[in-house]
Amino acid sequence: MDARVTAHARYSIADIDKRLYGSFLEHLGRAVYTGIYEPGHPTALPNGMRRDVIDLVRDLDTPICRYPGGNFVSAYNWEDGIGPKEDRPTRLDLAWRTAESNQVGIHEFAEWAEAAGTEMMLAVNLGSRGLDAARNFVEYVNHPGGSHWSDLRRKNGRTDPWNVKLWCLGNEMDGPWQVGHKSAAEYGHLANETAKAIRAFDDSLELVVCGSSHSEMPTYPQWEATVLEETYDQIDYISLHMYFENYEKNTAEYLALPEKLDRYIGTVGGVIDFVKGKKRSKRDVKISFDEWNVWYHERKSDAKRMKEWDWPHAPVLLEDIYNFEDVLQVGCILNTFIRRADRVRIACIAQLVNVIAPIMTEPGGAAWRQTIYHPFHLASRYGRGTALQLDVDCQHYTADSADRVSYLDIAGVHDSDTGTLSFFAINRNGQENIDLKMATEHFGTVKSVEHTVIKHDDLEAKNTRDNPENVKPRKAEGAIIEGNMVRVSVPPYSYSMIRITL
């Protein structure tokens, strides 16, 4: 199969916000306990954080990490996680029917984030609590001293404020499953008043309001319209969430789902423009896609188990073991975010460790990279710069998600600092190579090309503790330079990074 892609220096989409490669940690299952935090582990630092996990996170180079939830935050008292550990209460977490020891709170997470080279993106509870608890949390985290909450932080061992800039106003408040679920009007009013209070403290903070939990919600997209009309002048981002499933084991349909993601982003972008126009506003609100991932391998069985257990602490929960097919899906999702970089400025893979995550750990033992670690790593490392508007000519197929799904899913990024073009290409055809001709117009002379490929003959191939490198990137041969043209062959069902030096 032949395909042609043209990248022109004059045709770009937007500069990519590095936070497009953000992450997420929730007090859920083993994400925190025996995930990032395990006192007594052979690699544990004095504060109990696992050094082996920190090293894997640092290698991902994820600029932000959203915390502490997720559904967990909607009934969370942040004050439970401060002060001497022996005095912290154990609470019942209603979201995941587990017991929370509160041995990790804001101080511990902040220490971990600094060690892992990531900045905190904090969420406040607008489910069971509200404005007062939110503003107190912001004061505790960000005020230098001389007030009740900031002085309490200093007493608890942190002299300087953390100066967290990015704050989420609740989580998935459109969802009936959420503790403290509200209508769009109720939530919009509360979020607006909370945002006003936070801005009275510091107008430079960036605030994220809750959009729809997914595009099949019965209130979508009216939810966005109502919430934005209430909050538009006070907030910077609206959050969206989407998870990807393949219960039917239909690869073609599965890999077409990012077309639905693209429409989701486009529709909410249109709602933003509508509200902006209605308000005659000069303010630009962007999208924070702060939960996304593949999630279906253990979802149904774990939903049943949760109903039967008796409030365990940090149980095995939602620990999807990803396969090679999921590599292709994650690559397509990331490409969609790159191509929508004008709208999507922040995105967070959910989650980071153990729970539907690119990193897995064994209590007391090893940590390793899941298959999906690798496309995220390549995009995070090399997908920074300016997103390019590519001209793509390739055959299509028809799927339930869209009538014209290109067999070649590709995104391009120009990094002027390094003088490189990076293309991320997924072949959604399981039978044929794609013989790709890539033209680079007005970028200068092509000096060299490097082709990295992730390919496995078994779509079900997994990385495990005993075989952690079963699926991983490798260098491919055969790329040819012809003037400003690069020719490369992309294997069936494969992920490629094609990196051109100018």
Short mmCIF file of C-alpha atoms in Angstrom, two decimals:
data_model
loop_
_atom_site.label_atom_id
_atom_site.label_comp_id
_atom_site.label_asym_id
_atom_site.label_seq_id
_atom_site.Cartn_x
_atom_site.Cartn_y
_atom_site.Cartn_z
CA MET A 1 0.00 0.00 0.00
CA ASP A 2 1.34 3.42 -0.96
CA ALA A 3 0.89 6.62 1.04
CA ARG A 4 2.18 10.15 0.72
CA VAL A 5 2.62 12.75 3.45
CA THR A 6 3.67 16.36 2.93
CA ALA A 7 4.90 18.58 5.74
CA HIS A 8 5.22 22.27 4.89
CA ALA A 9 7.04 24.74 7.12
CA ARG A 10 4.30 27.34 6.63
CA TYR A 11 1.44 25.08 7.69
CA SER A 12 1.35 24.43 11.41
CA ILE A 13 -1.38 23.84 13.99
CA ALA A 14 0.02 25.22 17.25
CA ASP A 15 2.96 25.09 19.57
CA ILE A 16 2.59 22.01 21.76
CA ASP A 17 2.24 22.62 25.48
CA LYS A 18 4.65 20.19 27.17
CA ARG A 19 1.83 19.34 29.60
CA LEU A 20 0.20 17.39 26.77
CA TYR A 21 2.32 14.53 28.14
CA GLY A 22 1.00 14.75 31.69
CA SER A 23 0.11 11.91 34.04
CA PHE A 24 -2.27 11.05 36.86
CA LEU A 25 -2.06 9.34 40.26
CA GLU A 26 -5.13 8.59 42.35
CA HIS A 27 -5.54 6.93 45.72
CA LEU A 28 -6.92 3.84 43.98
CA GLY A 29 -5.77 0.23 44.25
CA ARG A 30 -1.96 0.01 44.29
CA ALA A 31 -1.27 3.26 42.46
CA VAL A 32 0.10 4.93 45.60
CA TYR A 33 0.69 2.17 48.15
CA THR A 34 3.23 -0.37 46.77
CA GLY A 35 3.14 1.75 43.59
CA ILE A 36 5.09 4.92 44.28
CA TYR A 37 5.25 4.42 48.08
CA GLU A 38 6.55 1.31 49.78
CA PRO A 39 8.64 1.73 52.94
CA GLY A 40 10.95 -1.22 53.31
CA HIS A 41 11.29 -1.82 49.58
CA PRO A 42 14.95 -2.47 48.59
CA THR A 43 14.98 0.77 46.58
CA ALA A 44 12.94 2.87 49.03
CA LEU A 45 14.20 6.33 49.85
CA PRO A 46 14.13 7.51 53.49
CA ASN A 47 10.62 8.91 52.89
CA GLY A 48 9.37 5.51 51.65
CA MET A 49 9.16 6.35 47.95
CA ARG A 50 10.35 3.67 45.52
CA ARG A 51 13.45 4.82 43.68
CA ASP A 52 12.97 2.26 40.87
CA VAL A 53 9.56 3.78 40.07
CA ILE A 54 10.92 7.32 40.26
CA ASP A 55 13.58 6.39 37.71
CA LEU A 56 10.96 5.03 35.28
CA VAL A 57 8.81 8.15 35.71
CA ARG A 58 11.78 10.46 35.17
CA ASP A 59 12.56 8.61 31.95
CA LEU A 60 9.00 9.27 30.74
CA ASP A 61 9.61 13.00 31.31
CA THR A 62 6.00 13.69 32.23
CA PRO A 63 5.79 17.41 33.13
CA ILE A 64 2.73 17.30 35.41
CA CYS A 65 0.94 14.76 37.57
CA ARG A 66 -2.71 15.18 38.57
CA TYR A 67 -3.51 14.20 42.18
CA PRO A 68 -5.26 12.90 44.36
CA GLY A 69 -8.16 11.97 42.08
CA GLY A 70 -10.21 11.04 40.23
CA ASN A 71 -13.34 9.74 41.89
CA PHE A 72 -11.41 9.52 45.15
CA VAL A 73 -11.22 13.30 45.51
CA SER A 74 -14.99 13.76 45.67
CA ALA A 75 -15.14 12.53 49.27
CA TYR A 76 -11.56 13.34 50.32
CA ASN A 77 -10.61 15.49 53.30
CA TRP A 78 -7.19 16.86 52.42
CA GLU A 79 -6.52 17.64 56.09
CA ASP A 80 -6.45 13.89 56.82
CA GLY A 81 -3.14 13.64 54.94
CA ILE A 82 -1.12 16.18 56.93
CA GLY A 83 0.62 16.13 60.30
CA PRO A 84 2.30 13.20 62.09
CA LYS A 85 1.56 9.93 60.30
CA GLU A 86 0.68 8.15 63.52
CA ASP A 87 -2.12 10.68 64.09
CA ARG A 88 -3.68 10.43 60.64
CA PRO A 89 -7.10 8.76 60.48
CA THR A 90 -8.05 5.78 58.35
CA ARG A 91 -11.10 6.65 56.27
CA LEU A 92 -13.45 4.61 54.10
CA ASP A 93 -13.14 5.60 50.46
CA LEU A 94 -16.63 5.46 48.97
CA ALA A 95 -15.43 5.70 45.35
CA TRP A 96 -13.52 2.40 45.31
CA ARG A 97 -14.89 0.75 48.48
CA THR A 98 -11.48 0.60 50.12
CA ALA A 99 -9.78 1.83 53.30
CA GLU A 100 -7.47 4.85 53.01
CA SER A 101 -4.65 5.06 55.58
CA ASN A 102 -3.66 8.63 54.64
CA GLN A 103 0.01 7.73 55.05
CA VAL A 104 0.55 9.62 51.80
CA GLY A 105 -0.82 13.14 51.63
CA ILE A 106 0.20 16.44 50.10
CA HIS A 107 3.65 16.57 51.77
CA GLU A 108 4.61 13.07 50.66
CA PHE A 109 3.23 13.53 47.17
CA ALA A 110 5.07 16.83 46.78
CA GLU A 111 8.36 15.18 47.77
CA TRP A 112 7.72 12.38 45.29
CA ALA A 113 6.83 14.83 42.49
CA GLU A 114 10.05 16.76 43.00
CA ALA A 115 12.11 13.56 42.95
CA ALA A 116 10.27 12.34 39.84
CA GLY A 117 10.81 15.62 37.97
CA THR A 118 7.14 16.47 37.62
CA GLU A 119 4.94 19.35 38.79
CA MET A 120 1.78 18.92 40.81
CA MET A 121 -1.69 19.39 39.32
CA LEU A 122 -3.98 19.33 42.35
CA ALA A 123 -7.70 18.64 42.54
CA VAL A 124 -10.10 20.00 45.17
CA ASN A 125 -13.19 18.25 46.51
CA LEU A 126 -16.37 19.82 45.14
CA GLY A 127 -18.42 16.69 45.78
CA SER A 128 -18.85 16.20 49.53
CA ARG A 129 -17.20 19.55 50.34
CA GLY A 130 -16.93 22.94 48.66
CA LEU A 131 -15.54 26.46 48.53
CA ASP A 132 -14.15 26.73 52.06
CA ALA A 133 -12.18 23.48 52.01
CA ALA A 134 -10.87 24.34 48.56
CA ARG A 135 -9.61 27.80 49.43
CA ASN A 136 -8.03 26.49 52.64
CA PHE A 137 -6.19 23.80 50.67
CA VAL A 138 -4.87 26.40 48.21
CA GLU A 139 -3.73 28.60 51.10
CA TYR A 140 -2.01 25.66 52.81
CA VAL A 141 -0.15 24.76 49.62
CA ASN A 142 0.69 28.20 48.21
CA HIS A 143 0.83 30.91 50.90
CA PRO A 144 4.32 31.75 52.28
CA GLY A 145 3.32 32.16 55.92
CA GLY A 146 1.60 34.34 58.49
CA SER A 147 -1.84 32.73 58.18
CA HIS A 148 -3.46 29.79 59.92
CA TRP A 149 -3.13 27.29 57.10
CA SER A 150 0.28 28.36 55.84
CA ASP A 151 1.70 28.36 59.36
CA LEU A 152 0.30 24.87 59.86
CA ARG A 153 2.18 23.75 56.73
CA ARG A 154 5.36 25.24 58.16
CA LYS A 155 4.73 23.47 61.47
CA ASN A 156 4.31 20.23 59.51
CA GLY A 157 7.80 20.58 58.06
CA ARG A 158 7.49 22.55 54.83
CA THR A 159 8.73 26.13 55.18
CA ASP A 160 8.40 27.31 51.58
CA PRO A 161 5.11 27.13 49.69
CA TRP A 162 4.89 24.70 46.79
CA ASN A 163 3.37 27.34 44.49
CA VAL A 164 1.18 24.91 42.59
CA LYS A 165 -0.20 26.70 39.53
CA LEU A 166 -2.74 24.23 38.16
CA TRP A 167 -5.93 23.37 40.08
CA CYS A 168 -8.89 21.16 39.16
CA LEU A 169 -12.30 22.20 40.46
CA GLY A 170 -13.65 18.76 41.30
CA ASN A 171 -13.81 15.61 39.19
CA GLU A 172 -16.44 14.23 36.78
CA MET A 173 -19.24 16.10 38.49
CA ASP A 174 -21.60 15.16 35.65
CA GLY A 175 -21.40 11.49 36.68
CA PRO A 176 -24.18 9.96 38.83
CA TRP A 177 -21.50 7.63 40.25
CA GLN A 178 -19.70 10.61 41.77
CA VAL A 179 -20.02 11.37 45.48
CA GLY A 180 -21.79 14.73 45.54
CA HIS A 181 -22.94 14.55 41.91
CA LYS A 182 -24.59 17.77 40.78
CA SER A 183 -26.56 19.11 37.87
CA ALA A 184 -24.71 21.32 35.42
CA ALA A 185 -26.28 24.45 36.87
CA GLU A 186 -25.50 23.44 40.47
CA TYR A 187 -21.93 22.52 39.65
CA GLY A 188 -21.38 25.55 37.42
CA HIS A 189 -22.48 27.90 40.22
CA LEU A 190 -20.29 26.17 42.84
CA ALA A 191 -17.28 26.01 40.52
CA ASN A 192 -17.63 29.67 39.62
CA GLU A 193 -17.83 30.78 43.26
CA THR A 194 -14.88 28.56 44.17
CA ALA A 195 -12.87 29.95 41.27
CA LYS A 196 -13.66 33.51 42.35
CA ALA A 197 -12.42 32.77 45.87
CA ILE A 198 -9.22 31.18 44.58
CA ARG A 199 -8.63 34.10 42.22
CA ALA A 200 -9.11 36.49 45.12
CA PHE A 201 -6.13 34.73 46.68
CA ASP A 202 -4.02 34.55 43.47
CA ASP A 203 -5.34 35.58 40.06
CA SER A 204 -2.37 33.97 38.27
CA LEU A 205 -3.45 30.40 39.06
CA GLU A 206 -4.77 28.18 36.25
CA LEU A 207 -8.16 26.63 36.94
CA VAL A 208 -9.79 23.59 35.32
CA VAL A 209 -13.56 23.13 35.36
CA CYS A 210 -15.23 19.73 34.85
CA GLY A 211 -16.59 18.88 31.43
CA SER A 212 -18.26 15.63 30.41
CA SER A 213 -16.87 12.35 31.73
CA HIS A 214 -17.21 10.92 28.22
CA SER A 215 -19.00 11.71 25.00
CA GLU A 216 -21.80 9.17 25.60
CA MET A 217 -23.08 10.99 28.69
CA PRO A 218 -26.77 11.92 28.21
CA THR A 219 -26.00 15.49 29.30
CA TYR A 220 -23.19 15.97 26.73
CA PRO A 221 -22.61 18.55 25.24
CA GLN A 222 -25.25 20.64 27.00
CA TRP A 223 -23.27 20.12 30.22
CA GLU A 224 -20.33 22.00 28.73
CA ALA A 225 -22.53 24.84 27.52
CA THR A 226 -24.22 25.30 30.91
CA VAL A 227 -21.04 25.01 32.98
CA LEU A 228 -19.07 27.33 30.72
CA GLU A 229 -21.81 29.96 30.76
CA GLU A 230 -21.51 29.94 34.56
CA THR A 231 -17.71 29.88 34.78
CA TYR A 232 -16.20 31.19 31.52
CA ASP A 233 -14.73 34.41 32.92
CA GLN A 234 -13.04 32.64 35.85
CA ILE A 235 -11.48 29.47 34.40
CA ASP A 236 -8.76 28.53 31.93
CA TYR A 237 -9.57 24.94 30.93
CA ILE A 238 -12.46 22.52 30.70
CA SER A 239 -11.61 18.90 31.41
CA LEU A 240 -12.62 15.91 29.27
CA HIS A 241 -12.15 12.20 29.91
CA MET A 242 -12.25 9.18 27.60
CA TYR A 243 -11.28 5.52 27.94
CA PHE A 244 -10.90 3.06 25.09
CA GLU A 245 -12.28 -0.49 25.00
CA ASN A 246 -12.08 -3.57 22.77
CA TYR A 247 -14.41 -6.11 24.34
CA GLU A 248 -15.35 -7.38 20.87
CA LYS A 249 -11.70 -8.10 19.97
CA ASN A 250 -12.11 -6.26 16.68
CA THR A 251 -8.80 -4.55 15.96
CA ALA A 252 -10.02 -2.45 13.02
CA GLU A 253 -12.91 -1.03 15.03
CA TYR A 254 -10.73 -0.56 18.10
CA LEU A 255 -8.10 1.44 16.24
CA ALA A 256 -10.82 3.62 14.67
CA LEU A 257 -11.99 4.90 18.10
CA PRO A 258 -9.62 7.92 18.03
CA GLU A 259 -11.87 9.30 15.27
CA LYS A 260 -14.55 9.53 17.96
CA LEU A 261 -12.03 11.22 20.26
CA ASP A 262 -11.30 13.78 17.57
CA ARG A 263 -15.00 14.61 17.18
CA TYR A 264 -15.34 14.89 20.96
CA ILE A 265 -12.58 17.49 21.06
CA GLY A 266 -14.01 19.29 18.04
CA THR A 267 -17.51 19.45 19.50
CA VAL A 268 -16.37 20.81 22.86
CA GLY A 269 -14.15 23.28 21.03
CA GLY A 270 -17.26 24.47 19.23
CA VAL A 271 -19.12 24.86 22.53
CA ILE A 272 -16.23 26.91 23.89
CA ASP A 273 -16.40 29.17 20.84
CA PHE A 274 -20.18 29.49 21.19
CA VAL A 275 -19.97 30.59 24.83
CA LYS A 276 -17.05 32.89 24.09
CA GLY A 277 -19.08 34.54 21.34
CA LYS A 278 -22.21 34.74 23.47
CA LYS A 279 -20.26 36.50 26.22
CA ARG A 280 -18.36 38.74 23.75
CA SER A 281 -15.26 37.58 25.61
CA LYS A 282 -11.62 37.91 24.64
CA ARG A 283 -10.70 35.08 27.00
CA ASP A 284 -9.53 31.79 25.49
CA VAL A 285 -10.55 28.59 27.29
CA LYS A 286 -8.67 25.45 26.30
CA ILE A 287 -9.16 21.72 26.93
CA SER A 288 -7.49 19.69 29.67
CA PHE A 289 -7.91 16.05 28.66
CA ASP A 290 -6.86 14.96 32.11
CA GLU A 291 -7.96 11.31 32.02
CA TRP A 292 -7.38 9.02 29.07
CA ASN A 293 -6.15 5.49 28.47
CA VAL A 294 -7.10 2.00 27.39
CA TRP A 295 -9.33 0.50 30.08
CA TYR A 296 -11.22 -2.73 29.61
CA HIS A 297 -9.03 -5.74 30.34
CA GLU A 298 -10.02 -6.04 34.03
CA ARG A 299 -12.82 -3.52 34.21
CA LYS A 300 -15.89 -5.75 34.35
CA SER A 301 -14.41 -8.41 36.62
CA ASP A 302 -13.08 -5.80 39.04
CA ALA A 303 -16.41 -3.98 39.17
CA LYS A 304 -17.93 -7.23 40.43
CA ARG A 305 -15.11 -7.85 42.94
CA MET A 306 -15.48 -4.37 44.41
CA LYS A 307 -19.08 -5.08 45.39
CA GLU A 308 -18.03 -8.20 47.30
CA TRP A 309 -14.98 -7.14 49.29
CA ASP A 310 -14.81 -5.66 52.77
CA TRP A 311 -12.96 -2.33 52.54
CA PRO A 312 -9.38 -3.61 51.88
CA HIS A 313 -6.39 -1.27 51.91
CA ALA A 314 -4.59 -0.83 48.57
CA PRO A 315 -5.95 -4.00 46.91
CA VAL A 316 -5.09 -5.22 43.44
CA LEU A 317 -7.60 -3.24 41.39
CA LEU A 318 -7.85 -2.26 37.72
CA GLU A 319 -4.40 -3.64 36.96
CA ASP A 320 -4.81 -4.05 33.22
CA ILE A 321 -1.94 -5.94 31.61
CA TYR A 322 -1.53 -4.23 28.27
CA ASN A 323 -0.70 -5.95 25.01
CA PHE A 324 0.88 -4.92 21.73
CA GLU A 325 -2.50 -3.97 20.22
CA ASP A 326 -2.80 -1.34 22.97
CA VAL A 327 0.50 0.17 21.82
CA LEU A 328 -1.18 1.02 18.52
CA GLN A 329 -4.19 2.51 20.27
CA VAL A 330 -2.14 4.68 22.62
CA GLY A 331 -0.13 5.88 19.63
CA CYS A 332 -3.32 6.91 17.80
CA ILE A 333 -4.64 8.71 20.90
CA LEU A 334 -1.42 10.69 21.33
CA ASN A 335 -1.43 11.57 17.64
CA THR A 336 -4.96 12.94 18.02
CA PHE A 337 -3.84 15.19 20.86
CA ILE A 338 -0.89 16.44 18.80
CA ARG A 339 -3.16 17.21 15.85
CA ARG A 340 -5.53 19.03 18.23
CA ALA A 341 -2.76 20.92 20.04
CA ASP A 342 -4.56 24.20 19.35
CA ARG A 343 -7.42 23.02 21.59
CA VAL A 344 -5.85 20.44 23.91
CA ARG A 345 -3.10 22.01 25.99
CA ILE A 346 -3.03 19.50 28.85
CA ALA A 347 -3.55 15.73 28.82
CA CYS A 348 -2.97 13.16 31.56
CA ILE A 349 -2.57 9.44 30.98
CA ALA A 350 -4.61 7.62 33.62
CA GLN A 351 -2.94 6.32 35.52
CA LEU A 352 0.81 6.25 36.05
CA VAL A 353 1.59 3.19 38.20
CA ASN A 354 -0.19 -0.21 38.53
CA VAL A 355 -3.76 1.04 37.95
CA ILE A 356 -4.38 1.05 34.17
CA ALA A 357 -0.80 2.26 33.93
CA PRO A 358 2.36 2.21 31.83
CA ILE A 359 4.41 1.17 34.88
CA MET A 360 3.85 -1.98 36.95
CA THR A 361 5.37 -2.97 40.28
CA GLU A 362 5.63 -6.04 42.43
CA PRO A 363 5.43 -5.45 46.20
CA GLY A 364 8.94 -5.88 47.51
CA GLY A 365 10.15 -6.68 44.01
CA ALA A 366 10.62 -5.39 40.50
CA ALA A 367 9.17 -2.48 38.54
CA TRP A 368 8.84 -2.71 34.77
CA ARG A 369 7.53 -0.98 31.65
CA GLN A 370 4.21 -2.11 30.25
CA THR A 371 3.84 -2.15 26.47
CA ILE A 372 2.09 1.24 26.40
CA TYR A 373 5.02 2.86 28.18
CA HIS A 374 6.94 2.95 24.92
CA PRO A 375 4.68 5.01 22.60
CA PHE A 376 4.09 7.46 25.44
CA HIS A 377 7.83 7.70 26.07
CA LEU A 378 8.64 8.37 22.40
CA ALA A 379 5.93 11.02 22.07
CA SER A 380 6.88 12.70 25.35
CA ARG A 381 10.55 12.79 24.44
CA TYR A 382 10.29 13.76 20.78
CA GLY A 383 6.79 15.22 20.34
CA ARG A 384 7.61 18.70 21.61
CA GLY A 385 7.74 21.76 19.44
CA THR A 386 5.18 22.81 16.81
CA ALA A 387 2.42 20.49 15.64
CA LEU A 388 2.32 20.38 11.85
CA GLN A 389 -0.68 20.43 9.53
CA LEU A 390 0.12 17.42 7.35
CA ASP A 391 -1.30 16.61 3.94
CA VAL A 392 -1.95 12.84 4.05
CA ASP A 393 -2.93 10.69 1.08
CA CYS A 394 -3.65 7.08 2.03
CA GLN A 395 -6.36 4.47 1.56
CA HIS A 396 -9.24 4.40 4.04
CA TYR A 397 -11.60 1.89 5.59
CA THR A 398 -15.11 2.18 7.05
CA ALA A 399 -15.76 1.60 10.75
CA ASP A 400 -18.58 2.20 13.20
CA SER A 401 -16.75 5.26 14.53
CA ALA A 402 -16.24 6.92 11.14
CA ASP A 403 -16.84 6.40 7.43
CA ARG A 404 -13.28 7.22 6.34
CA VAL A 405 -10.57 5.91 8.66
CA SER A 406 -7.11 6.28 7.14
CA TYR A 407 -4.95 3.17 7.38
CA LEU A 408 -2.12 5.57 8.18
CA ASP A 409 -2.55 7.51 11.41
CA ILE A 410 0.24 10.08 11.54
CA ALA A 411 1.19 13.26 13.39
CA GLY A 412 4.20 15.49 12.82
CA VAL A 413 6.16 17.83 15.09
CA HIS A 414 8.83 20.39 14.20
CA ASP A 415 11.39 21.11 16.91
CA SER A 416 13.25 24.23 15.80
CA ASP A 417 15.63 24.01 18.78
CA THR A 418 17.04 20.66 17.66
CA GLY A 419 16.39 21.12 13.94
CA THR A 420 14.31 17.96 13.69
CA LEU A 421 11.01 16.73 12.33
CA SER A 422 9.44 13.84 14.24
CA PHE A 423 6.61 11.82 12.72
CA PHE A 424 4.60 9.28 14.70
CA ALA A 425 2.97 6.78 12.36
CA ILE A 426 0.63 3.87 13.06
CA ASN A 427 -0.22 1.38 10.33
CA ARG A 428 -3.80 0.32 11.03
CA ASN A 429 -3.68 -2.29 8.28
CA GLY A 430 -2.84 -5.75 9.55
CA GLN A 431 -2.03 -7.24 6.14
CA GLU A 432 0.09 -4.78 4.16
CA ASN A 433 3.15 -2.60 4.56
CA ILE A 434 2.62 1.07 3.94
CA ASP A 435 5.29 2.34 1.56
CA LEU A 436 5.42 5.92 2.75
CA LYS A 437 6.78 8.89 0.81
CA MET A 438 7.35 11.87 3.08
CA ALA A 439 7.97 15.26 1.50
CA THR A 440 9.37 18.11 3.59
CA GLU A 441 8.77 21.52 2.03
CA HIS A 442 10.69 24.70 3.02
CA PHE A 443 12.40 23.10 6.02
CA GLY A 444 15.82 22.96 4.42
CA THR A 445 17.97 20.01 3.46
CA VAL A 446 17.25 16.60 4.92
CA LYS A 447 20.53 15.43 6.45
CA SER A 448 19.60 12.15 8.08
CA VAL A 449 16.65 9.98 9.05
CA GLU A 450 16.15 7.58 11.93
CA HIS A 451 13.33 5.04 12.00
CA THR A 452 12.25 3.50 15.32
CA VAL A 453 9.54 0.83 15.21
CA ILE A 454 7.44 -1.06 17.75
CA LYS A 455 6.23 -4.27 16.14
CA HIS A 456 5.20 -7.72 17.35
CA ASP A 457 3.63 -10.54 15.38
CA ASP A 458 1.22 -11.27 18.23
CA LEU A 459 -1.31 -8.55 19.01
CA GLU A 460 -1.77 -10.13 22.45
CA ALA A 461 1.95 -9.96 23.32
CA LYS A 462 2.55 -8.50 26.79
CA ASN A 463 5.40 -7.32 28.98
CA THR A 464 5.55 -9.10 32.32
CA ARG A 465 7.83 -9.26 35.34
CA ASP A 466 9.54 -12.31 33.84
CA ASN A 467 9.62 -10.95 30.29
CA PRO A 468 9.67 -7.14 30.64
CA GLU A 469 11.11 -6.42 27.17
CA ASN A 470 8.89 -8.62 25.06
CA VAL A 471 7.43 -5.52 23.36
CA LYS A 472 9.80 -2.60 22.96
CA PRO A 473 11.13 -0.16 20.33
CA ARG A 474 13.91 -1.16 17.98
CA LYS A 475 15.83 0.53 15.21
CA ALA A 476 14.57 -0.18 11.71
CA GLU A 477 16.62 -0.14 8.52
CA GLY A 478 15.83 0.85 4.96
CA ALA A 479 14.84 4.53 5.15
CA ILE A 480 15.97 6.35 1.99
CA ILE A 481 16.60 10.09 1.49
CA GLU A 482 15.89 11.55 -1.96
CA GLY A 483 16.40 15.33 -1.80
CA ASN A 484 13.63 16.64 0.45
CA MET A 485 11.82 13.30 0.23
CA VAL A 486 12.13 10.41 2.68
CA ARG A 487 10.95 6.94 1.81
CA VAL A 488 10.20 4.47 4.58
CA SER A 489 8.27 1.21 4.85
CA VAL A 490 5.87 0.94 7.79
CA PRO A 491 5.06 -2.71 8.66
CA PRO A 492 1.50 -4.01 9.14
CA TYR A 493 0.05 -3.24 12.58
CA SER A 494 3.02 -1.25 13.80
CA TYR A 495 4.00 1.97 15.53
CA SER A 496 6.83 4.02 14.04
CA MET A 497 8.72 7.15 14.93
CA ILE A 498 10.45 8.65 11.91
CA ARG A 499 12.87 11.36 12.99
CA ILE A 500 14.41 13.62 10.34
CA THR A 501 17.41 15.85 11.02
CA LEU A 502 17.50 19.03 8.94
#
